[in-house]
mmCIF file of C-alpha atoms in Angstrom:
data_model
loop_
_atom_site.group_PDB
_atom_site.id
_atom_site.type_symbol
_atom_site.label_atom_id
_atom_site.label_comp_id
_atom_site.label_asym_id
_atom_site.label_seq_id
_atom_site.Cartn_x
_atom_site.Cartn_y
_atom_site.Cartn_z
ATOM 1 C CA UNK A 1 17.738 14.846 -22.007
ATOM 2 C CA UNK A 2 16.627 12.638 -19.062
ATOM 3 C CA UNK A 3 13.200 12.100 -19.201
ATOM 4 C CA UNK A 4 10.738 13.118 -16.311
ATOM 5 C CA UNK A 5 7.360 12.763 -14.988
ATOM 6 C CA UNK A 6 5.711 13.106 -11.853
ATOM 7 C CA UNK A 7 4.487 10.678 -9.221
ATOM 8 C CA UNK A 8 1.766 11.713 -6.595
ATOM 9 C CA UNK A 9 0.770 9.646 -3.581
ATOM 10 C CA UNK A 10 -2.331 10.424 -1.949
ATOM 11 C CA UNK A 11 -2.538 9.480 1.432
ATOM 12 C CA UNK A 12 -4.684 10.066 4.776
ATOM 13 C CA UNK A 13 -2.904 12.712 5.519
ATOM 14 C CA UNK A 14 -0.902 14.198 3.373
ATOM 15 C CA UNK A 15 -0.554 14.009 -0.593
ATOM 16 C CA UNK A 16 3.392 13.818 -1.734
ATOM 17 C CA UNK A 17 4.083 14.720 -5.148
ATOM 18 C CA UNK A 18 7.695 14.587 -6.716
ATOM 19 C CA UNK A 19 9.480 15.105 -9.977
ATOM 20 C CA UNK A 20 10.933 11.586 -10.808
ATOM 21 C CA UNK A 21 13.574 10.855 -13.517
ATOM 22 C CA UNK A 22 13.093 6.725 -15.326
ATOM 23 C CA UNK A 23 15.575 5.350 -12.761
ATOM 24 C CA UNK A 24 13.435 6.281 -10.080
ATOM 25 C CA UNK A 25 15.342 9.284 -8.933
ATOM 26 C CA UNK A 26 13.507 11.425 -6.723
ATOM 27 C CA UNK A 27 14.249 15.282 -8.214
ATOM 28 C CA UNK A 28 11.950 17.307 -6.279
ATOM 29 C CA UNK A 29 9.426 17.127 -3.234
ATOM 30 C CA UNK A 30 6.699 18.817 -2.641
ATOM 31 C CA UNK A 31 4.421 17.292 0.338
ATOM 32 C CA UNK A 32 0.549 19.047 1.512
ATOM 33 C CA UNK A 33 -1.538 17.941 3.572
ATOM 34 C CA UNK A 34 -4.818 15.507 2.323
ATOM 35 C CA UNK A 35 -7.696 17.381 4.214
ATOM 36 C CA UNK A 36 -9.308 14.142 3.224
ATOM 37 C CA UNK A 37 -12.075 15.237 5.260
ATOM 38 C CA UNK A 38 -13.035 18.222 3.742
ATOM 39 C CA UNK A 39 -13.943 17.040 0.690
ATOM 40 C CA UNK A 40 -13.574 16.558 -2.711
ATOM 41 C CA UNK A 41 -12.672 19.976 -3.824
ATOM 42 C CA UNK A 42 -10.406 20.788 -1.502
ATOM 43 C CA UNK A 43 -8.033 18.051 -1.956
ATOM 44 C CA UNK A 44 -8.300 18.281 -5.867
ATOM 45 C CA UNK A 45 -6.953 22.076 -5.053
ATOM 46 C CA UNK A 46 -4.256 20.615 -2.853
ATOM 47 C CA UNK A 47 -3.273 18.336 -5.786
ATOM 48 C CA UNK A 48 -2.904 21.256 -8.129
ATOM 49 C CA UNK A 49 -0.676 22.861 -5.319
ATOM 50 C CA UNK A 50 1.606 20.768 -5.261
ATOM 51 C CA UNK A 51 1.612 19.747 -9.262
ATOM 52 C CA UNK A 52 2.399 23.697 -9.353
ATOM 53 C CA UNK A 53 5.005 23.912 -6.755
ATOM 54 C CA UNK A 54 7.108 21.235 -9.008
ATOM 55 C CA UNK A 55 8.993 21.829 -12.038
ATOM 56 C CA UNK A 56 5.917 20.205 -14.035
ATOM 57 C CA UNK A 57 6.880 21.677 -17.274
ATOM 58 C CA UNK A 58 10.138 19.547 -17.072
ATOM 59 C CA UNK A 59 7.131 16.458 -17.054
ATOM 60 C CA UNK A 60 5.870 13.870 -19.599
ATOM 61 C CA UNK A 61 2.943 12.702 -18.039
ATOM 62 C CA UNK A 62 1.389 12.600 -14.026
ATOM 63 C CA UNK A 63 0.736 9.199 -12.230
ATOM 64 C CA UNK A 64 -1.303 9.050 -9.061
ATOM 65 C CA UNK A 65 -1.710 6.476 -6.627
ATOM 66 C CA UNK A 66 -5.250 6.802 -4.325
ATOM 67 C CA UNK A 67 -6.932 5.011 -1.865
ATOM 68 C CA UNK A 68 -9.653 2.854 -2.942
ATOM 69 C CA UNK A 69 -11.057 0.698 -5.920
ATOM 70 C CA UNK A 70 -9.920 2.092 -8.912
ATOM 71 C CA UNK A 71 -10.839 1.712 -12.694
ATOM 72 C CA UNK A 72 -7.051 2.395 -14.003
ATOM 73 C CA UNK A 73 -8.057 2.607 -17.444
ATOM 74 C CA UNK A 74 -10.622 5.213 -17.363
ATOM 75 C CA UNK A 75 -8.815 7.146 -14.147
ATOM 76 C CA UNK A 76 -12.576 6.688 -12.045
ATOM 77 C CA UNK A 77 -12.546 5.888 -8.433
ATOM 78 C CA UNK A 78 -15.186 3.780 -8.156
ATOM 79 C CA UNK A 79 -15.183 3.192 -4.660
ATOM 80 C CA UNK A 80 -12.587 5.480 -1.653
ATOM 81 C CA UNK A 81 -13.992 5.473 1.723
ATOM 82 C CA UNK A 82 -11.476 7.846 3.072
ATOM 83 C CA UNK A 83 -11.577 10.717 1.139
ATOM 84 C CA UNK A 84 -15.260 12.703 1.262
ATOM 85 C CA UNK A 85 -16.810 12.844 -2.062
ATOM 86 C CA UNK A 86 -13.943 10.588 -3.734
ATOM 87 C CA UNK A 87 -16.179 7.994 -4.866
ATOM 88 C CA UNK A 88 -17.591 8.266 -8.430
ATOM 89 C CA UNK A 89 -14.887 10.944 -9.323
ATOM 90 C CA UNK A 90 -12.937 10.756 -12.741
ATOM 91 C CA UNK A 91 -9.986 11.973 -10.938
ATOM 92 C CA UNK A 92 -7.553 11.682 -14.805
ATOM 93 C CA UNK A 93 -10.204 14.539 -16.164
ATOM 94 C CA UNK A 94 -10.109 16.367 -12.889
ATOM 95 C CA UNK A 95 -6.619 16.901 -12.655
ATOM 96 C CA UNK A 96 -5.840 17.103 -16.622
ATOM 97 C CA UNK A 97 -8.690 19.873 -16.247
ATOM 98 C CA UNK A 98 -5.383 22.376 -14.999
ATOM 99 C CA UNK A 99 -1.995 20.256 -16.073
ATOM 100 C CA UNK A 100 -1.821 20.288 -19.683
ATOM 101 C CA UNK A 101 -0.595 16.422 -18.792
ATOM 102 C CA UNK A 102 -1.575 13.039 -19.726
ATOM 103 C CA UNK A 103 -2.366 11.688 -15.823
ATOM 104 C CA UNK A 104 -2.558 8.014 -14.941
ATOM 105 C CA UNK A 105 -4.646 6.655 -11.920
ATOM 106 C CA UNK A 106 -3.846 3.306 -9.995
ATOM 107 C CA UNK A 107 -4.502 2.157 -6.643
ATOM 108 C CA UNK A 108 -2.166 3.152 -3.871
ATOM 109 C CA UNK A 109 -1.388 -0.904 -2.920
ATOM 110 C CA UNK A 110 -0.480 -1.781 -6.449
ATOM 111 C CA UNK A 111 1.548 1.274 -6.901
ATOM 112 C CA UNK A 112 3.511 0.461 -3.810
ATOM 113 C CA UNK A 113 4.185 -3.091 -5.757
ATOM 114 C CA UNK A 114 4.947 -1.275 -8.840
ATOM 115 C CA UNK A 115 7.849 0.358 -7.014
ATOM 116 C CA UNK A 116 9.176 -2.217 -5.405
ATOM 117 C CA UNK A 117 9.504 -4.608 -8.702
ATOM 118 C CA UNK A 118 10.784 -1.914 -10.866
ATOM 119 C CA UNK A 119 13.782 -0.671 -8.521
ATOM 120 C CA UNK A 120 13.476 -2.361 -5.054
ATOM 121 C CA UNK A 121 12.985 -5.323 -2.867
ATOM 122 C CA UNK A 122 10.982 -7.702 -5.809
ATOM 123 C CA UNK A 123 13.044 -6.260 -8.791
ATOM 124 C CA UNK A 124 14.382 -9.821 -9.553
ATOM 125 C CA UNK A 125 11.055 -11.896 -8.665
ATOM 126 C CA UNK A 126 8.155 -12.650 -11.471
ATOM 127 C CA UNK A 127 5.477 -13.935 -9.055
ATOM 128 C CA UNK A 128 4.983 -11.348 -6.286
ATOM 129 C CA UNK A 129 2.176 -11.010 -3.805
ATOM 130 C CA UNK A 130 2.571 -7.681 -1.349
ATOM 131 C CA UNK A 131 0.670 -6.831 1.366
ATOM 132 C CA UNK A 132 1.254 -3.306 3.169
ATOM 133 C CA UNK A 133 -0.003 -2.989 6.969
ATOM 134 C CA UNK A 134 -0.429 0.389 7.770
ATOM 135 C CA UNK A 135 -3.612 1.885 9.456
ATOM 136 C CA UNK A 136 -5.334 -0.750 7.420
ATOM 137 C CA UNK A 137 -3.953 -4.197 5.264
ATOM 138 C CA UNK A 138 -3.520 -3.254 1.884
ATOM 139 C CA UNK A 139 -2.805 -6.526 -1.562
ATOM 140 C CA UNK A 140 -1.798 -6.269 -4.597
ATOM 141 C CA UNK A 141 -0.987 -8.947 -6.853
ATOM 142 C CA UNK A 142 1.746 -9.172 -9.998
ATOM 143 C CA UNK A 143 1.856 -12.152 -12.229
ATOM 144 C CA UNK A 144 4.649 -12.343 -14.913
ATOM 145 C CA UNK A 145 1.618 -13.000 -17.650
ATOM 146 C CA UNK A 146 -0.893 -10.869 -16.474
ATOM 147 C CA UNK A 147 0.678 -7.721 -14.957
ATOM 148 C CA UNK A 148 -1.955 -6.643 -11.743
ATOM 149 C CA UNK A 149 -4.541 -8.456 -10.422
ATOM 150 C CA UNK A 150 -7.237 -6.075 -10.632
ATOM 151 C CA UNK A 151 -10.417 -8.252 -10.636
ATOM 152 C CA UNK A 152 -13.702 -8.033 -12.454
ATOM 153 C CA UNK A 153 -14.802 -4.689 -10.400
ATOM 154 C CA UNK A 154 -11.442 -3.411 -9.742
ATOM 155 C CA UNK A 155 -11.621 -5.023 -6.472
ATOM 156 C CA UNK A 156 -9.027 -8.126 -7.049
ATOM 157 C CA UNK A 157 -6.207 -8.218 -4.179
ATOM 158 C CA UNK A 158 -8.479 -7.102 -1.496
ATOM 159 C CA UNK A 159 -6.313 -8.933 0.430
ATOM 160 C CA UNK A 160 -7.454 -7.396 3.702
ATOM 161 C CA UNK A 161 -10.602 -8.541 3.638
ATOM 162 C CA UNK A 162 -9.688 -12.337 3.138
ATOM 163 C CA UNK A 163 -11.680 -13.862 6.272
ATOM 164 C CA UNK A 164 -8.878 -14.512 8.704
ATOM 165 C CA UNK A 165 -11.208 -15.672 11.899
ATOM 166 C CA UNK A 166 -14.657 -16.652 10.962
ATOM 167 C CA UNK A 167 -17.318 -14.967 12.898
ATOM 168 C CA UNK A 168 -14.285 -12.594 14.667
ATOM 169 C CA UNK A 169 -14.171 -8.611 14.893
ATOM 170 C CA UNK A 170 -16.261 -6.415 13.015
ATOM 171 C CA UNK A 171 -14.362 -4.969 9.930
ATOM 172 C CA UNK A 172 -14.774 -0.865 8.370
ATOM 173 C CA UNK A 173 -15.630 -2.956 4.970
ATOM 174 C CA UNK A 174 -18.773 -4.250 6.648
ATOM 175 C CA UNK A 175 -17.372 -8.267 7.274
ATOM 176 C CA UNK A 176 -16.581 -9.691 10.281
ATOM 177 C CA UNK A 177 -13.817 -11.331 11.062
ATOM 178 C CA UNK A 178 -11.270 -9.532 7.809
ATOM 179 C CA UNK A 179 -7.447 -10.031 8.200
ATOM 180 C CA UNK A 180 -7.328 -6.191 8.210
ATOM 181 C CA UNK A 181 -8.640 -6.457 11.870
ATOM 182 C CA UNK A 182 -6.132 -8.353 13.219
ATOM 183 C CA UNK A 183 -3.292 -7.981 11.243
ATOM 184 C CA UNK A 184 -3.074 -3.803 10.603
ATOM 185 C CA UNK A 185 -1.359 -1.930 12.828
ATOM 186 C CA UNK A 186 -4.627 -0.769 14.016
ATOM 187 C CA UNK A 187 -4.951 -4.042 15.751
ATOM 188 C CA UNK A 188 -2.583 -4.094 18.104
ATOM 189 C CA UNK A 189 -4.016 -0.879 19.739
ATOM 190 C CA UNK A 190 -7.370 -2.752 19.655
ATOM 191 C CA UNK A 191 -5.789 -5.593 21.221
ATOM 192 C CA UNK A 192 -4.017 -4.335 23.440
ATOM 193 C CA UNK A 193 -7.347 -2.133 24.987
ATOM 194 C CA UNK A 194 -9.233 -5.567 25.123
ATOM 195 C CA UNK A 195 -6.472 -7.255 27.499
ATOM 196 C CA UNK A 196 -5.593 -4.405 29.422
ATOM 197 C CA UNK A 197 -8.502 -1.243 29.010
ATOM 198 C CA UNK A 198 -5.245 1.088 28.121
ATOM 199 C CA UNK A 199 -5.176 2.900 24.322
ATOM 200 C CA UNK A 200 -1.911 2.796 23.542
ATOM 201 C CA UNK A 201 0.039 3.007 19.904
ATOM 202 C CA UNK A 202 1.600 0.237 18.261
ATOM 203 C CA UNK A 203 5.214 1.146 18.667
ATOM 204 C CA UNK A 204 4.235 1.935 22.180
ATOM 205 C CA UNK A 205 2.385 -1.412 22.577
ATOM 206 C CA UNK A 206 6.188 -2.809 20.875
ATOM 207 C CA UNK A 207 8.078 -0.429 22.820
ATOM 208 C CA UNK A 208 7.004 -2.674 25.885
ATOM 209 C CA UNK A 209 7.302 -6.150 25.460
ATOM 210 C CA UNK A 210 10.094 -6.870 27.442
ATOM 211 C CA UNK A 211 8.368 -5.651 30.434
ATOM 212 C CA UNK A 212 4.429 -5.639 30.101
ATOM 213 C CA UNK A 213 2.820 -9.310 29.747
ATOM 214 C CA UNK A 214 -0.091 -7.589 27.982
ATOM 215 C CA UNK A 215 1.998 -6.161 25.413
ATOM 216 C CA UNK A 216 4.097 -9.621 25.315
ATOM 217 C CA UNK A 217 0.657 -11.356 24.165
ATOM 218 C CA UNK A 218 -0.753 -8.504 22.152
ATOM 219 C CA UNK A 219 2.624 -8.949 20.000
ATOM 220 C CA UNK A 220 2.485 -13.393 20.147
ATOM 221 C CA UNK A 221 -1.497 -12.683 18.745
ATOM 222 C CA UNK A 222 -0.172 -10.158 16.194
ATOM 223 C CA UNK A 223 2.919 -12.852 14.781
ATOM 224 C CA UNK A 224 0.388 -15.788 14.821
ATOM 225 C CA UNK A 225 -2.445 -14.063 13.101
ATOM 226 C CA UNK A 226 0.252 -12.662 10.251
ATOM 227 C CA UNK A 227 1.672 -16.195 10.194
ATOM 228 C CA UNK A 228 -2.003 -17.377 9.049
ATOM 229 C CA UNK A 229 -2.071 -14.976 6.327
ATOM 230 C CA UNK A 230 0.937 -15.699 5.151
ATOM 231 C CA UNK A 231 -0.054 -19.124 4.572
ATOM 232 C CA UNK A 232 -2.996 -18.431 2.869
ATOM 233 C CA UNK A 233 -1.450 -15.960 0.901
ATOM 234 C CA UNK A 234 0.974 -18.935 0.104
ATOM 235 C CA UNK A 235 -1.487 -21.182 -0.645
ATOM 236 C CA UNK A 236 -3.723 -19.506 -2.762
ATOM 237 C CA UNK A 237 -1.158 -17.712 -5.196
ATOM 238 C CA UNK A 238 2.009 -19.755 -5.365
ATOM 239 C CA UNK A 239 4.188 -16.426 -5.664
ATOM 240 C CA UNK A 240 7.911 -16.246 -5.555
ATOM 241 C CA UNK A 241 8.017 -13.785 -3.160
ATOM 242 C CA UNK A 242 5.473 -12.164 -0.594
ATOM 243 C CA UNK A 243 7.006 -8.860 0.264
ATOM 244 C CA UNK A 244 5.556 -6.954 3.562
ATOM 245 C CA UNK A 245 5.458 -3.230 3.365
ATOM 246 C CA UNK A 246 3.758 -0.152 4.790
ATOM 247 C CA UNK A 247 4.296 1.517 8.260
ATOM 248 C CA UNK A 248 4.477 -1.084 10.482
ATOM 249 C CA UNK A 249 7.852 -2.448 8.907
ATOM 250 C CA UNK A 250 9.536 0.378 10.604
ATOM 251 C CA UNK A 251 9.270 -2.019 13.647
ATOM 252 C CA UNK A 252 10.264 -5.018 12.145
ATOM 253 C CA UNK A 253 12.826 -5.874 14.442
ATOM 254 C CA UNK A 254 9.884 -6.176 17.077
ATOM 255 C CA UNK A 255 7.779 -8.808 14.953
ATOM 256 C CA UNK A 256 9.255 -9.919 11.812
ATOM 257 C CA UNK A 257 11.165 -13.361 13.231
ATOM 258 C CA UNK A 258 8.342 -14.622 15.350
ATOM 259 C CA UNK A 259 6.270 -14.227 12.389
ATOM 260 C CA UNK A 260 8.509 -16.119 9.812
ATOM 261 C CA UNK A 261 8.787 -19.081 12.589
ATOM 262 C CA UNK A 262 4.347 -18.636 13.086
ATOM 263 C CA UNK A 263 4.617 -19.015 9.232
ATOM 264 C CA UNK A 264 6.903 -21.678 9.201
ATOM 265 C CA UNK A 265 5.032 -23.530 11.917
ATOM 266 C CA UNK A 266 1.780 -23.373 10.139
ATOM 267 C CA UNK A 267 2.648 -23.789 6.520
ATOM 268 C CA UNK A 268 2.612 -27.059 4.699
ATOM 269 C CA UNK A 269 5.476 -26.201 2.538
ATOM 270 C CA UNK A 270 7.306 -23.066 4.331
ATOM 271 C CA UNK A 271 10.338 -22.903 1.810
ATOM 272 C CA UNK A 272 9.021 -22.667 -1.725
ATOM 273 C CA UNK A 273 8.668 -18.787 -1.466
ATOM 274 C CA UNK A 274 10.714 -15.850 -0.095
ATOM 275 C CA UNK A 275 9.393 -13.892 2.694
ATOM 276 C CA UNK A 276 11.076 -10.182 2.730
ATOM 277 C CA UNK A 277 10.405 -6.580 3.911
ATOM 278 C CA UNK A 278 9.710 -3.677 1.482
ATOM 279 C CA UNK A 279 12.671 -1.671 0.313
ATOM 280 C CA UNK A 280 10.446 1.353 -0.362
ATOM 281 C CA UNK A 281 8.285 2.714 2.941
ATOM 282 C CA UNK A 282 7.075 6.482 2.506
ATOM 283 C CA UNK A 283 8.326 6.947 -0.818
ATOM 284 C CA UNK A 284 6.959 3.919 -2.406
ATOM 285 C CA UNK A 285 4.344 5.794 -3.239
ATOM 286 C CA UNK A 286 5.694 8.432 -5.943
ATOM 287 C CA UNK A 287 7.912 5.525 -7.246
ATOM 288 C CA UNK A 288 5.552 3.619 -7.913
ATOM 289 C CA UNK A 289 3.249 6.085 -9.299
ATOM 290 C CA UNK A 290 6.098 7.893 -11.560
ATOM 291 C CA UNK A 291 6.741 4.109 -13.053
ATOM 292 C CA UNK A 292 2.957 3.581 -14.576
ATOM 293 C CA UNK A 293 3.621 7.338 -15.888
ATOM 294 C CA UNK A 294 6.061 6.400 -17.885
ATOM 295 C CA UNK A 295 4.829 2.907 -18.689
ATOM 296 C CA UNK A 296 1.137 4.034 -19.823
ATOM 297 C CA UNK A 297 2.300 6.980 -21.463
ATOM 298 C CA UNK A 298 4.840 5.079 -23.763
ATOM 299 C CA UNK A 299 2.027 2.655 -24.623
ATOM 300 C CA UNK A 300 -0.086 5.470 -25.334
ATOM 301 C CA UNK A 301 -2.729 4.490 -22.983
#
């Protein structure tokens, strides 16, 4: 008998939940949307939706990735600022409160590393730093000794909010100046209004660099200022491999080689680790989430 859990990856929008065998086999799908914005309840209710809508009998135990700081072994989100009424909530209780499940909580970057070093891109690496850019910059951290970097307040691998240009734009975390604000996808939009006045999208913004000067340097700013990180990121943590995920990869015949030759340009010792892109974009997520099911639950965490 194969055995079977379920991964569930809350995101901004929409919370996907699947039925996940341990080779990462996705089984079933069920996706619903976040409401992030109305609150608490609401998306708890959405959660048991989709749990419901699964064959979740069939399941061991229920791993969640969320937004946010989280204390992983107590489930508590000690800190979401996307989600309304997220922060302070025990969201293991909440949701064992109508699965008769054992549920495990982690935070949405490290889940998304999780995934890709149990069956994708990092599988074969022991020293792996990942960053996602999405709508924001997401870090997480995996040492062969020490598992996750998770920090003294569950904060470790903030690796968005590394100071990239002192004094520079404001960040959402309050800094000024965070590599989330110039290297998220979200940037290039802001960028690209600064130059030019237009609000355009980031594929858009890509979609015209052959022809629009604007968009040209809005992409040349983007490389450079993910060719800094990457040689901080180098720097400070002496990985194996840095893998780049999350939604801007889709476009990563736009970017990626003018930011490996930024990199290369700016790092004191390019070669000693492996620059790649994520295997695992929208469904990194529920892999991820589905492996520290099983995990945690054998331990009998």
């Amino acid at each position: 008998m194969m055995a079977k859990v379920i991964g569930i990856d809350i995101g901004g929008t929409k919370i996907n939940a699947c039925l996940v065998d341990d080779s990462g086999n996705i089984l079933e799908r069920k996706e619903v949307p976040t409401n992030a914005n109305r609150g608490r309840d609401v998306v708890l209710d959405n959660i048991k939706n989709a749990i419901y809508s699964l064959s979740y009998k069939d399941a061991s135990a229920i791993g969640i990735g969320t937004p946010g700081f989280i204390d992983s072994k107590n489930g508590i989100v000690t800190f979401a600022g996307n989600i309304k009424g997220w922060t302070g909530l025990n969201l293991k209780e909440a949701v064992e409160k109508f699965v008769d499940l054992p549920v495990f909580v982690e935070n949405d970057a490290n889940i998304a590393l999780v995934a890709e070093k149990w069956i994708g891109s990092c599988k074969d690496y022991d020293n792996v730093v990942m960053i996602t850019l999405g709508t924001g910059l997401g870090g997480a951290i995996y040492t062969k000794e020490g598992g996750l970097l998770t920090g003294s307040h569950f904060q470790g691998a903030e690796l968005g909010h590394m100071i990239l240009h002192a004094g520079g734009d404001p960040c959402t975390c309050g800094q000024n100046g965070c590599a989330e604000s110039y290297c998220a996808g979200s940037a290039l939009t802001k960028d690209y209004k600064k130059l030019t006045g237009k609000e355009l999208s980031g594929q858009a913004i890509f979609d015209l660099v052959d022809t629009d000067d604007a968009a040209r340097k809005v992409l040349e700013n983007y490389q450079s200022n993910l060719g800094y990180l990457l040689t901080s990121l180098r720097n400070i943590f002496d990985p194996d491999v840095i893998v780049v995920g999350g939604g801007v990869i889709h476009a990563k015949d736009v970017f990626w080689d003018g930011m490996i030759s930024k990199y290369q340009e700016y790092c004191n010792k390019p070669s000693e680790v492996d620059i790649i892109p994520a295997m695992f974009l929208n469904n990194a997520g529920v892999i991820g989430a589905a492996k520290i099911a099983f995990e945690r639950n054998d331990n009998g965490e």
